[in-house]
PDB file of C-alpha atoms and ligand atoms in Angstrom:
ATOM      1  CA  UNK A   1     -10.252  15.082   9.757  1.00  0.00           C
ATOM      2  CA  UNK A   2      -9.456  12.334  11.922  1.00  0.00           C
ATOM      3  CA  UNK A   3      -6.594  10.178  12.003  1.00  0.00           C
ATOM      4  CA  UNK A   4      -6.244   6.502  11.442  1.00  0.00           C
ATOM      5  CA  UNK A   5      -3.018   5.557  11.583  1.00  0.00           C
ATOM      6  CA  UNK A   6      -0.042   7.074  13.045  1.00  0.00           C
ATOM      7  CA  UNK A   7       3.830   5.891  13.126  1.00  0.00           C
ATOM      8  CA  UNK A   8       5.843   7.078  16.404  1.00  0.00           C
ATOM      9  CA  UNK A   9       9.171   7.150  16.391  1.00  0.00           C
ATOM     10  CA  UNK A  10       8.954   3.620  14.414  1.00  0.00           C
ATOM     11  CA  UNK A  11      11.844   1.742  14.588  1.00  0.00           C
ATOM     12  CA  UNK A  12      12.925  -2.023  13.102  1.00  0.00           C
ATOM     13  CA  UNK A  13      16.167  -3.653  12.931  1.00  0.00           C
ATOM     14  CA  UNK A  14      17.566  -6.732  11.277  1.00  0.00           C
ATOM     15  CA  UNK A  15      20.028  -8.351  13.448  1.00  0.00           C
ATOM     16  CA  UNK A  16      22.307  -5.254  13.368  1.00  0.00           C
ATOM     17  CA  UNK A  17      21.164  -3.323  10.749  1.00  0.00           C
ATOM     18  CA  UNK A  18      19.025  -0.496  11.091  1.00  0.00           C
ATOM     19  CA  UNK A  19      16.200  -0.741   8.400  1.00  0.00           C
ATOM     20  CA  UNK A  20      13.900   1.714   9.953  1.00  0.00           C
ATOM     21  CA  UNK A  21      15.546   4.740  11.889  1.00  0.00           C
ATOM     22  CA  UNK A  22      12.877   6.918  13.220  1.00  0.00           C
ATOM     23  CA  UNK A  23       9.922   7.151  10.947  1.00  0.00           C
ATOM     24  CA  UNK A  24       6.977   9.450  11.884  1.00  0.00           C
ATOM     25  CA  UNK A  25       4.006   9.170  10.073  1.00  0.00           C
ATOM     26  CA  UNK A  26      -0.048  10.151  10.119  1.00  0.00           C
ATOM     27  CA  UNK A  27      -2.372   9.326   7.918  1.00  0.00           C
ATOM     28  CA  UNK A  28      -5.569  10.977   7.560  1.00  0.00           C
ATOM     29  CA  UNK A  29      -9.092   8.948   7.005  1.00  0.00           C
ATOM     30  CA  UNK A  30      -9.527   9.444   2.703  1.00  0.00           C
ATOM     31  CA  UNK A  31      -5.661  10.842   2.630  1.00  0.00           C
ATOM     32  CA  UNK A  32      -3.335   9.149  -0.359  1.00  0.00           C
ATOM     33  CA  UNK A  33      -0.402   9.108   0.957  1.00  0.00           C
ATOM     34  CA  UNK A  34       2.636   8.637  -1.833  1.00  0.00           C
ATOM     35  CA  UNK A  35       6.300   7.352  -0.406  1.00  0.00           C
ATOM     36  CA  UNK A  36       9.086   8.070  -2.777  1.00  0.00           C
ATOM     37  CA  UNK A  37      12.672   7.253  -2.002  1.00  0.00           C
ATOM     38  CA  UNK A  38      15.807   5.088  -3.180  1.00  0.00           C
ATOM     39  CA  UNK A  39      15.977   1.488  -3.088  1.00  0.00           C
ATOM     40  CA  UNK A  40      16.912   0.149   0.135  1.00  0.00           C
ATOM     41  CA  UNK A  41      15.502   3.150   1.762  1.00  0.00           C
ATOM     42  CA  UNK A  42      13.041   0.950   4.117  1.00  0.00           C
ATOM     43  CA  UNK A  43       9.797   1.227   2.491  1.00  0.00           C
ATOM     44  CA  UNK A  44       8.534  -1.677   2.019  1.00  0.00           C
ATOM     45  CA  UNK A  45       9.867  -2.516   5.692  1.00  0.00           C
ATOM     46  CA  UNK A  46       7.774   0.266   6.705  1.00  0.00           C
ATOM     47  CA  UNK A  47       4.665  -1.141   4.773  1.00  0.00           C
ATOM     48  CA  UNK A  48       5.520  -4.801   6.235  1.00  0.00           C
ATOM     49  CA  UNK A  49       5.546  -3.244   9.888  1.00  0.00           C
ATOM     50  CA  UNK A  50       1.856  -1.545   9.461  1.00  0.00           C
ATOM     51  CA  UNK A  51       0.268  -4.635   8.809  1.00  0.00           C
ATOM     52  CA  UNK A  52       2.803  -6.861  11.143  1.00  0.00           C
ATOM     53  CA  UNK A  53       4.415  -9.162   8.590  1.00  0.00           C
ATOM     54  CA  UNK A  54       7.422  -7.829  10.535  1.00  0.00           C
ATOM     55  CA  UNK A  55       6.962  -6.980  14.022  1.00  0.00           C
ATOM     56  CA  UNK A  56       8.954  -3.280  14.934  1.00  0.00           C
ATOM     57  CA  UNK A  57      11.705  -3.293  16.559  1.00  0.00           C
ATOM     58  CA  UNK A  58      10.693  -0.137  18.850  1.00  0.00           C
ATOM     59  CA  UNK A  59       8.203   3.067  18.771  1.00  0.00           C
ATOM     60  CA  UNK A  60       4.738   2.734  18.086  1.00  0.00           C
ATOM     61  CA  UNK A  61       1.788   2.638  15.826  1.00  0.00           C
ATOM     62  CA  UNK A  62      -1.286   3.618  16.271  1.00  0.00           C
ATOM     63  CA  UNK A  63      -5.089   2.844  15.161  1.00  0.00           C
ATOM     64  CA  UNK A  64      -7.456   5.039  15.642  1.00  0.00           C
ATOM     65  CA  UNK A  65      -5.459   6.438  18.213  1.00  0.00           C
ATOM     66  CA  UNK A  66      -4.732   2.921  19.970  1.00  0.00           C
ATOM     67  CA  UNK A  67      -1.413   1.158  19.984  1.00  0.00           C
ATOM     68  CA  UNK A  68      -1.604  -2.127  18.250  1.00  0.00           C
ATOM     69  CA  UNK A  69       1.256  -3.078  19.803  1.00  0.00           C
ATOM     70  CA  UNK A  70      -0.492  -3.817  23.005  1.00  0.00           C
ATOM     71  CA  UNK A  71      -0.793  -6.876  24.581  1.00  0.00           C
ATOM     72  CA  UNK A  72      -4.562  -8.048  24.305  1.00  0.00           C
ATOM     73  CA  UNK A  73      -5.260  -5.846  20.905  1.00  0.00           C
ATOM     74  CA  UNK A  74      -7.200  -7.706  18.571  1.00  0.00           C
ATOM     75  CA  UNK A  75      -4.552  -8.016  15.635  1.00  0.00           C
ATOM     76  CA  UNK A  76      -7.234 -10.132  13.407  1.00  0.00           C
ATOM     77  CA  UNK A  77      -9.363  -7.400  13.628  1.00  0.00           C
ATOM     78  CA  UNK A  78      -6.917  -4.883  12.575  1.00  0.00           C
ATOM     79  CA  UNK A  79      -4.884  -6.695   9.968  1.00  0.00           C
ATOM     80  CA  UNK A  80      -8.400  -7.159   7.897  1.00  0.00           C
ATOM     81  CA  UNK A  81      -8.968  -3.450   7.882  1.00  0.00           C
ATOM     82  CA  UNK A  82      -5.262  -2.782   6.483  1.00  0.00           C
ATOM     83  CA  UNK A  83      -5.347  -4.237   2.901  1.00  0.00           C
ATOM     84  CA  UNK A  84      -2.406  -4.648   1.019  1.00  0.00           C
ATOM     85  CA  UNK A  85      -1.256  -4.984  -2.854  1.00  0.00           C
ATOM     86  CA  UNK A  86       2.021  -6.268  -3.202  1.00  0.00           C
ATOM     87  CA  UNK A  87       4.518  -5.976  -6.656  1.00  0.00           C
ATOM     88  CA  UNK A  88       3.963  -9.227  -7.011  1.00  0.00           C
ATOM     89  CA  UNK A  89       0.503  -9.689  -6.884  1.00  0.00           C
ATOM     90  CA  UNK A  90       1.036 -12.925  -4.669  1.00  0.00           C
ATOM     91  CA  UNK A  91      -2.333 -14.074  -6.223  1.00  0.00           C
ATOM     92  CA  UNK A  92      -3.248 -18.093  -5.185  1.00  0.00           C
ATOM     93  CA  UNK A  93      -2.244 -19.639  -8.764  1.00  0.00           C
ATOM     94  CA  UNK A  94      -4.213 -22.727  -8.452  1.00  0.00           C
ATOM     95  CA  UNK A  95      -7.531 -21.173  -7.819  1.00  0.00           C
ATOM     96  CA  UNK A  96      -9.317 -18.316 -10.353  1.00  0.00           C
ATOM     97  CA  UNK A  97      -9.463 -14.949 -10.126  1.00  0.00           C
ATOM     98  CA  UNK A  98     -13.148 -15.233  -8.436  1.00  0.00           C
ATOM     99  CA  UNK A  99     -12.168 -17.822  -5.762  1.00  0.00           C
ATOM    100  CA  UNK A 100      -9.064 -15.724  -4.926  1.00  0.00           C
ATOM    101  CA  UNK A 101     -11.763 -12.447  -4.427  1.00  0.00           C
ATOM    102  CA  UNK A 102     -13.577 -15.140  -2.495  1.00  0.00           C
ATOM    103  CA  UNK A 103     -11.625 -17.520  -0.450  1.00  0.00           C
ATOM    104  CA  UNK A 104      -9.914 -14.918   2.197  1.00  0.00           C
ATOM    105  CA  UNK A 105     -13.682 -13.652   2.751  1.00  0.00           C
ATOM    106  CA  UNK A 106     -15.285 -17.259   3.865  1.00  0.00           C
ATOM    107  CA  UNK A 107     -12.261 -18.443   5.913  1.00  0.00           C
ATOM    108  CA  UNK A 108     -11.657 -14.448   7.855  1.00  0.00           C
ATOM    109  CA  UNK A 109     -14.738 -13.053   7.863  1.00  0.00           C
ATOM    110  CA  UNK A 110     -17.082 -16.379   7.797  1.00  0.00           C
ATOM    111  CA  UNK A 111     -19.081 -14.644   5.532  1.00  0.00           C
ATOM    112  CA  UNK A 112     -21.444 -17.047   3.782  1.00  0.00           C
ATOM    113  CA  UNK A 113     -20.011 -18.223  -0.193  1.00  0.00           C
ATOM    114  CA  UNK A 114     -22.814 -16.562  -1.443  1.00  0.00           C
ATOM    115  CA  UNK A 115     -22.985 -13.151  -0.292  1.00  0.00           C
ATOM    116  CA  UNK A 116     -18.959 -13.496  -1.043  1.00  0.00           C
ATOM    117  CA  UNK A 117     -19.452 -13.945  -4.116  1.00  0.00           C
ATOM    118  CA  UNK A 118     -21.178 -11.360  -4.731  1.00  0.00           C
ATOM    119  CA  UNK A 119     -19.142  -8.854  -3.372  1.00  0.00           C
ATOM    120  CA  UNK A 120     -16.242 -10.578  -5.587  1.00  0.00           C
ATOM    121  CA  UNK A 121     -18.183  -9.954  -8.474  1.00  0.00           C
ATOM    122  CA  UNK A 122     -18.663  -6.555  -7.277  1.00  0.00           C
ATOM    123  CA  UNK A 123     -14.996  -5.418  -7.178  1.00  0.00           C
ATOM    124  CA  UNK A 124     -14.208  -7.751 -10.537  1.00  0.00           C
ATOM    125  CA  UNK A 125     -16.629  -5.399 -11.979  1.00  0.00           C
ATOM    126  CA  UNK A 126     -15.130  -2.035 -10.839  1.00  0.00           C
ATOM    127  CA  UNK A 127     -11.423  -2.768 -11.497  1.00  0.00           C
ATOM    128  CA  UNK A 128     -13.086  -4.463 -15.340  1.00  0.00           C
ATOM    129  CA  UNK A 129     -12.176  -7.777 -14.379  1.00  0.00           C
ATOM    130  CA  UNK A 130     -15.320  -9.359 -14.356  1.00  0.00           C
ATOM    131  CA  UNK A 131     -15.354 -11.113 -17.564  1.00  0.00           C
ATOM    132  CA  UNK A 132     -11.887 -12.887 -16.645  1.00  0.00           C
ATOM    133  CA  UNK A 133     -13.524 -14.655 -13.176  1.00  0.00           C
ATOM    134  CA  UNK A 134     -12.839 -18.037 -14.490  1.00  0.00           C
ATOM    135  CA  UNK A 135      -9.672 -17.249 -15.405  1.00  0.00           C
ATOM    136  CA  UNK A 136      -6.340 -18.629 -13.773  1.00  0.00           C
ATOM    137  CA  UNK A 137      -3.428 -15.902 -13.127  1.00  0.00           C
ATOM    138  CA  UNK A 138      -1.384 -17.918 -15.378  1.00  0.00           C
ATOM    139  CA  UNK A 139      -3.792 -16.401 -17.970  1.00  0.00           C
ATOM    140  CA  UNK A 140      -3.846 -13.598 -17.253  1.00  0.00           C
ATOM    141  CA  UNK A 141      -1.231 -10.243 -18.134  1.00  0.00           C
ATOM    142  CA  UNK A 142       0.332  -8.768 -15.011  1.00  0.00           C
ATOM    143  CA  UNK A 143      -1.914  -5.790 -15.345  1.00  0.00           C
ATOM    144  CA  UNK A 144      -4.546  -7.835 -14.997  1.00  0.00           C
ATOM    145  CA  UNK A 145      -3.076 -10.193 -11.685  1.00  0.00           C
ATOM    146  CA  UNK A 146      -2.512  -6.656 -10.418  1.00  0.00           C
ATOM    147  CA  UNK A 147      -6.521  -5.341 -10.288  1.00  0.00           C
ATOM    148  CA  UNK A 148      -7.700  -9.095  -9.360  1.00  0.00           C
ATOM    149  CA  UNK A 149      -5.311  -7.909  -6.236  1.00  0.00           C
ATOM    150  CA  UNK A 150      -6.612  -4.408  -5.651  1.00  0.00           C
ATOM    151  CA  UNK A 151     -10.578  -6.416  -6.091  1.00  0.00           C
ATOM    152  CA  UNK A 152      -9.255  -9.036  -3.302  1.00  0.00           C
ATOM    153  CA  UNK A 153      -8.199  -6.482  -1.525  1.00  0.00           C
ATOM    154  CA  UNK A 154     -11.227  -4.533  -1.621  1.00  0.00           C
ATOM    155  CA  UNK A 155     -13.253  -7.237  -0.966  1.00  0.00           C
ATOM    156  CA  UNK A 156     -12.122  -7.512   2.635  1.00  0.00           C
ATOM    157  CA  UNK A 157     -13.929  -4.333   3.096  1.00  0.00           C
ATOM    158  CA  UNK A 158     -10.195  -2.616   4.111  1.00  0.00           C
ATOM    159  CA  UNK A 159     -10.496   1.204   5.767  1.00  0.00           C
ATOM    160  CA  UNK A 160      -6.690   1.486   4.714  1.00  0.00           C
ATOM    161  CA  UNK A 161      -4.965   0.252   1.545  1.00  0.00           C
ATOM    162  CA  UNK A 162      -1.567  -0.416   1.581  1.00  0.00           C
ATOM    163  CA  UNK A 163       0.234  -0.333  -2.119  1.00  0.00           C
ATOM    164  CA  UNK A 164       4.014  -1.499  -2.471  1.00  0.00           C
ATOM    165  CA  UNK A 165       5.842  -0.166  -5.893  1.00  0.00           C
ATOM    166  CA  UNK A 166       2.458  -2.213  -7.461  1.00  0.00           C
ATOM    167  CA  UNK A 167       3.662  -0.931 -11.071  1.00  0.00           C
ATOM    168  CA  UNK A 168       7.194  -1.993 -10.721  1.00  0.00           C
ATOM    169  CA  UNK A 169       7.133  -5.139 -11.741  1.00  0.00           C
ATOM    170  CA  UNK A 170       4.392  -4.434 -15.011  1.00  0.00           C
ATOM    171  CA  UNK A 171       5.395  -3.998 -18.453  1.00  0.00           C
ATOM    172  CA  UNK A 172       5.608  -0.456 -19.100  1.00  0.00           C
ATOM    173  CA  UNK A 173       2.655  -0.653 -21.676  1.00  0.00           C
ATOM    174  CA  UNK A 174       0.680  -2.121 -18.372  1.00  0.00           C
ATOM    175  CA  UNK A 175       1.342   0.400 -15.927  1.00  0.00           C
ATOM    176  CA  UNK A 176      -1.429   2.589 -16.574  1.00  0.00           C
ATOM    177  CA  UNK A 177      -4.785   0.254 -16.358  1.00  0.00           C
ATOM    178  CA  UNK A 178      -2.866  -0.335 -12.946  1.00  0.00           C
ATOM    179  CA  UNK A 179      -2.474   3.036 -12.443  1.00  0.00           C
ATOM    180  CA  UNK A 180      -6.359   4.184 -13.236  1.00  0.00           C
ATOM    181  CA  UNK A 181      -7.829   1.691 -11.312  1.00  0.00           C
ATOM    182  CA  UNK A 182      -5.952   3.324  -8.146  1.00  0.00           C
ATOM    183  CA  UNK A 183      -6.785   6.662  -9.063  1.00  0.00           C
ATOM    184  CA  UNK A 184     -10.748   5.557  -9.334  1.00  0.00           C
ATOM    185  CA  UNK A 185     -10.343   4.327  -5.513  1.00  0.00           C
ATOM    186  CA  UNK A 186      -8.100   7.308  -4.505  1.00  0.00           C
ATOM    187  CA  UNK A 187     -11.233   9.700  -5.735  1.00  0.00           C
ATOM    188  CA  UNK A 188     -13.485   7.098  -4.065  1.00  0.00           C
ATOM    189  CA  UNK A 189     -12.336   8.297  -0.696  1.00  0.00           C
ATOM    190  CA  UNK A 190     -10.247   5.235   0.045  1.00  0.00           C
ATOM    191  CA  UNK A 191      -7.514   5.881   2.029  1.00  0.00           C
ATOM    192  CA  UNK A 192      -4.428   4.478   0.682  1.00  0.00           C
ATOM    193  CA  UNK A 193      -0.217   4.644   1.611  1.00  0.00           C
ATOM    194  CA  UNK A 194       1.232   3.994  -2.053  1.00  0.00           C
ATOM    195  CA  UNK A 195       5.282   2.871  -2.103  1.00  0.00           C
ATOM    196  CA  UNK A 196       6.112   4.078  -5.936  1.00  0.00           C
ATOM    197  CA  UNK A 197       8.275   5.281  -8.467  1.00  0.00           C
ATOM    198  CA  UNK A 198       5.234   6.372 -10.877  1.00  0.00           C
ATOM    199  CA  UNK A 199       5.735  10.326 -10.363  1.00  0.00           C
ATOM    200  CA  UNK A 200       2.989  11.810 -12.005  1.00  0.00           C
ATOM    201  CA  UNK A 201       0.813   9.525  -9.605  1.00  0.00           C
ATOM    202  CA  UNK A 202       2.219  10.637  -6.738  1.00  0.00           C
ATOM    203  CA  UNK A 203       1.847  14.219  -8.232  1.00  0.00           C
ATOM    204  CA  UNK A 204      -0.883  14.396  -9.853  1.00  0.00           C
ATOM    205  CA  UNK A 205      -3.327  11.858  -7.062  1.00  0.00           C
ATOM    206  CA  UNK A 206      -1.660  11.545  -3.487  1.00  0.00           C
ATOM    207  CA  UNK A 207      -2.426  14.270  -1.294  1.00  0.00           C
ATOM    208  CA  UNK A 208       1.064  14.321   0.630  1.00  0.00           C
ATOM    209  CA  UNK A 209       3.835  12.702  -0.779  1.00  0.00           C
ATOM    210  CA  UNK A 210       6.761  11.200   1.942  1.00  0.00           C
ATOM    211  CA  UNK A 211      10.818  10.951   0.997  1.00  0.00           C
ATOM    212  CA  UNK A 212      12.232   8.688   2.702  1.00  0.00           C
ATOM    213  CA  UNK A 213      16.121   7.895   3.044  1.00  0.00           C
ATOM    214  CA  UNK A 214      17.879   5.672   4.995  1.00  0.00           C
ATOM    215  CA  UNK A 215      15.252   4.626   7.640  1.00  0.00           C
ATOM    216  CA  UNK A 216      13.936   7.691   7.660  1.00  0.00           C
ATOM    217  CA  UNK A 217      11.181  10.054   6.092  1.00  0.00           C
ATOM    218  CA  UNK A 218      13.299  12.998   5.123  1.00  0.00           C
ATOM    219  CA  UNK A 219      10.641  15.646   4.032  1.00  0.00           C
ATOM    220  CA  UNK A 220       7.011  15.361   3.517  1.00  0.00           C
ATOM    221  CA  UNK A 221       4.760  17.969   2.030  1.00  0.00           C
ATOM    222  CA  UNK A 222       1.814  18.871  -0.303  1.00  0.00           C
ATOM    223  CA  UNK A 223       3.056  17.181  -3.745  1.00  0.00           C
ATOM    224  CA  UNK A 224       3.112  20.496  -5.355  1.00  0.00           C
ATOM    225  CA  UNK A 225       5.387  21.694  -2.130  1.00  0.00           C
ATOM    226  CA  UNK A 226       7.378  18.721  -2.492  1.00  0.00           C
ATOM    227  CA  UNK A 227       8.397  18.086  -6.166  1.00  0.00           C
ATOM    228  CA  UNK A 228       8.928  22.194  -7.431  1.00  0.00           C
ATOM    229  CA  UNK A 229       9.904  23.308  -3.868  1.00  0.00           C
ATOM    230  CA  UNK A 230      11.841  20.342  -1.875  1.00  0.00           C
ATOM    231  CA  UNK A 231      13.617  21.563   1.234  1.00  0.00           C
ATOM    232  CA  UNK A 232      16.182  19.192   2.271  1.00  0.00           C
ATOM    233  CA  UNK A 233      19.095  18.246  -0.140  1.00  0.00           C
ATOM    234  CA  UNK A 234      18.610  14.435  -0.173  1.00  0.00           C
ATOM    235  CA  UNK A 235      14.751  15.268  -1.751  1.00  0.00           C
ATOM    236  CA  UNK A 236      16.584  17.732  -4.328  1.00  0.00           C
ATOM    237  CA  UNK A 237      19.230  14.888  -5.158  1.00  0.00           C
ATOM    238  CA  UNK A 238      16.641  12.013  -5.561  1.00  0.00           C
ATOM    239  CA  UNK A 239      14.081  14.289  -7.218  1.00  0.00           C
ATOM    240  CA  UNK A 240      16.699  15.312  -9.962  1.00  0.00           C
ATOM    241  CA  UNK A 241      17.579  12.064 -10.986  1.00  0.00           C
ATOM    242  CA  UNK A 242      13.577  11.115 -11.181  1.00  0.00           C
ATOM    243  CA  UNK A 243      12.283  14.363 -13.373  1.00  0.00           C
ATOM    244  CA  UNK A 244      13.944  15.436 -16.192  1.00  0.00           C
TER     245      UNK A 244
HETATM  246  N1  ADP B   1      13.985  -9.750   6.154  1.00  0.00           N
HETATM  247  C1  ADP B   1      15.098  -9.015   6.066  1.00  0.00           C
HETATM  248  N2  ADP B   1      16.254  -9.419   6.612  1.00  0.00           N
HETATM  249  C2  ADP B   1      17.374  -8.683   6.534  1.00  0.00           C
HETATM  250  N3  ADP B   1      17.447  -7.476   5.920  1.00  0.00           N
HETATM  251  C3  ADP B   1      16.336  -7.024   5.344  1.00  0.00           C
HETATM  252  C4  ADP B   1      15.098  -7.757   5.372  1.00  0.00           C
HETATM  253  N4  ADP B   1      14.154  -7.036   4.719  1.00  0.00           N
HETATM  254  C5  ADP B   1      14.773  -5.910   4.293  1.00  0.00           C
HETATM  255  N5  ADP B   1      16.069  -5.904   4.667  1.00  0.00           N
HETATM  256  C6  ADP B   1      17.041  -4.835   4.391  1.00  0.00           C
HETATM  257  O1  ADP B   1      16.467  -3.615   4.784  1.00  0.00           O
HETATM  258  C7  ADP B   1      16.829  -2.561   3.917  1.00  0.00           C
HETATM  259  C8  ADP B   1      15.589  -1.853   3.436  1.00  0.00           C
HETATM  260  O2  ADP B   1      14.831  -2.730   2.638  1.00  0.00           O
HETATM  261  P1  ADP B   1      13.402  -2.354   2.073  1.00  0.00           P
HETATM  262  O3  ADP B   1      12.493  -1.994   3.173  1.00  0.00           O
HETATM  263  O4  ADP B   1      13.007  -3.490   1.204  1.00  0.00           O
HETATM  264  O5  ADP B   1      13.731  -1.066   1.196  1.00  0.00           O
HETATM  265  P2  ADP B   1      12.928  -0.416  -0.009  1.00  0.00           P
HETATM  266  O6  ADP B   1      11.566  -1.023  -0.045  1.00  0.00           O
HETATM  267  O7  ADP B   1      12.926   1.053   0.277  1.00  0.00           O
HETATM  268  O8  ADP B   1      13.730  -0.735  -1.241  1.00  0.00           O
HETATM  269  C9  ADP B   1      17.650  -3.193   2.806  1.00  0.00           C
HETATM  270  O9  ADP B   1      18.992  -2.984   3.085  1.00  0.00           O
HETATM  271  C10 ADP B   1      17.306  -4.659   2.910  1.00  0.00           C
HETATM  272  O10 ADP B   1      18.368  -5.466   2.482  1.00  0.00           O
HETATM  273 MG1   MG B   2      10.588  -2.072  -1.531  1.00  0.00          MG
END
């Protein structure tokens, strides 16, 4: 196994709150990782710091074994291997679902509109979008913004996928096309860190599931570990409310 990404002692305040406490974290190359926890816990902080929309306050985190926090490191670089699918799709609503899969691939990657295309088409196909490319996200069912994400996504070529609560804000009836078309690139070998509130996922796909509380992950384990077996009180507490 070898490790892509590791969080050391990874720390991020907001003026003078403390979002992010102490969080230690390593993912494994083809790991899922799930990341359970209450509201306000600091996940999507967490999420926000691996990519750098917010830069951490203190600690570390590491690439293939390489701070990215160095001075010099080429953030472009890394910030178009970590993909990342937010709740609310943030899809570009005045262009269609293929020049969305397209645009980020020409003006990042100066890859030729051609042989983006194709790849666009590509991903349409494997999350069953393909037959809505013309279509505007105003068209389209939230289910459906939500895999033309996970195919823009893909189509930066990511090593790491990076999912925040990307069920949460889908009609319940939606959830599970959503759902499938993460658990088709979590048996692909992708390696993904999935924010979420969709239990059986976490059981049934992640390899490890993470609870975090209050800035901090609490307990971490095997999800079979985790869910009949938690160790610290906070998990028991959180998990009770969660599975009836
Ligand atoms: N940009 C920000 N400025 C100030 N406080 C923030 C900001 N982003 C998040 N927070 C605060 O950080 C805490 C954790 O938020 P968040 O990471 O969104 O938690 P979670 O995703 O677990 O619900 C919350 O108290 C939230 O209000
Ligand atoms: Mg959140």
């Amino acid at each position: 196994m070898s490790t892509i990404l590791e969080l050391k002692h990874l720390k991020k305040n907001f003026g003078q709150i403390e979002v992010l406490k102490d969080v230690n974290l390593k993912i494994e190359k083809g790991e899922v990782a799930s990341i359970i926890g209450p509201s306000g816990s600091g996940k999507s902080t967490m999420l926000r710091c691996i990519n750098l929309l917010e830069e951490p306050t203190g600690g570390d985190i590491l690439y293939h074994d390489k701070s990215i926090l160095t001075k010099g490191y080429d953030l472009c670089q890394y910030r178009s291997r970590v993909g990342m699918v937010f709740q609310s799709f943030n899809l570009f609503e005045n262009m269609t679902v293929l020049e969305n899969c397209i645009i980020a691939q020409v003006k990042v990657h100066g890859i030729n509109r051609d042989d983006a295309s194709k790849t666009a088409l590509k991903y349409l196909e494997s999350v069953g979008m393909l037959d809505r490319k013309d279509a505007k996200p105003s068209q389209l069912s939230g289910g459906q913004k939500q895999r033309v994400a996970i195919a823009r996504a893909l189509c930066m070529n990511p090593e790491v996928l990076l999912f925040d609560e990307p069920t949460s804000a889908l009609d319940p009836q939606l959830v599970g096309e959503v759902l499938e078309v993460m658990t088709d690139l979590a048996k692909s070998g992708m390696t993904m860190i999935v924010v979420t509130h969709e239990m059986d996922f976490a059981r049934d796909v992640s390899n490890r599931v993470c609870f975090m509380d209050k800035g901090v992950i609490v307990e971490e384990n095997s999800p079979h570990e985790l869910f009949e077996n938690p160790k610290e009180e906070r998990t028991k507490e959180f998990l009770q409310r969660f599975i009836k």
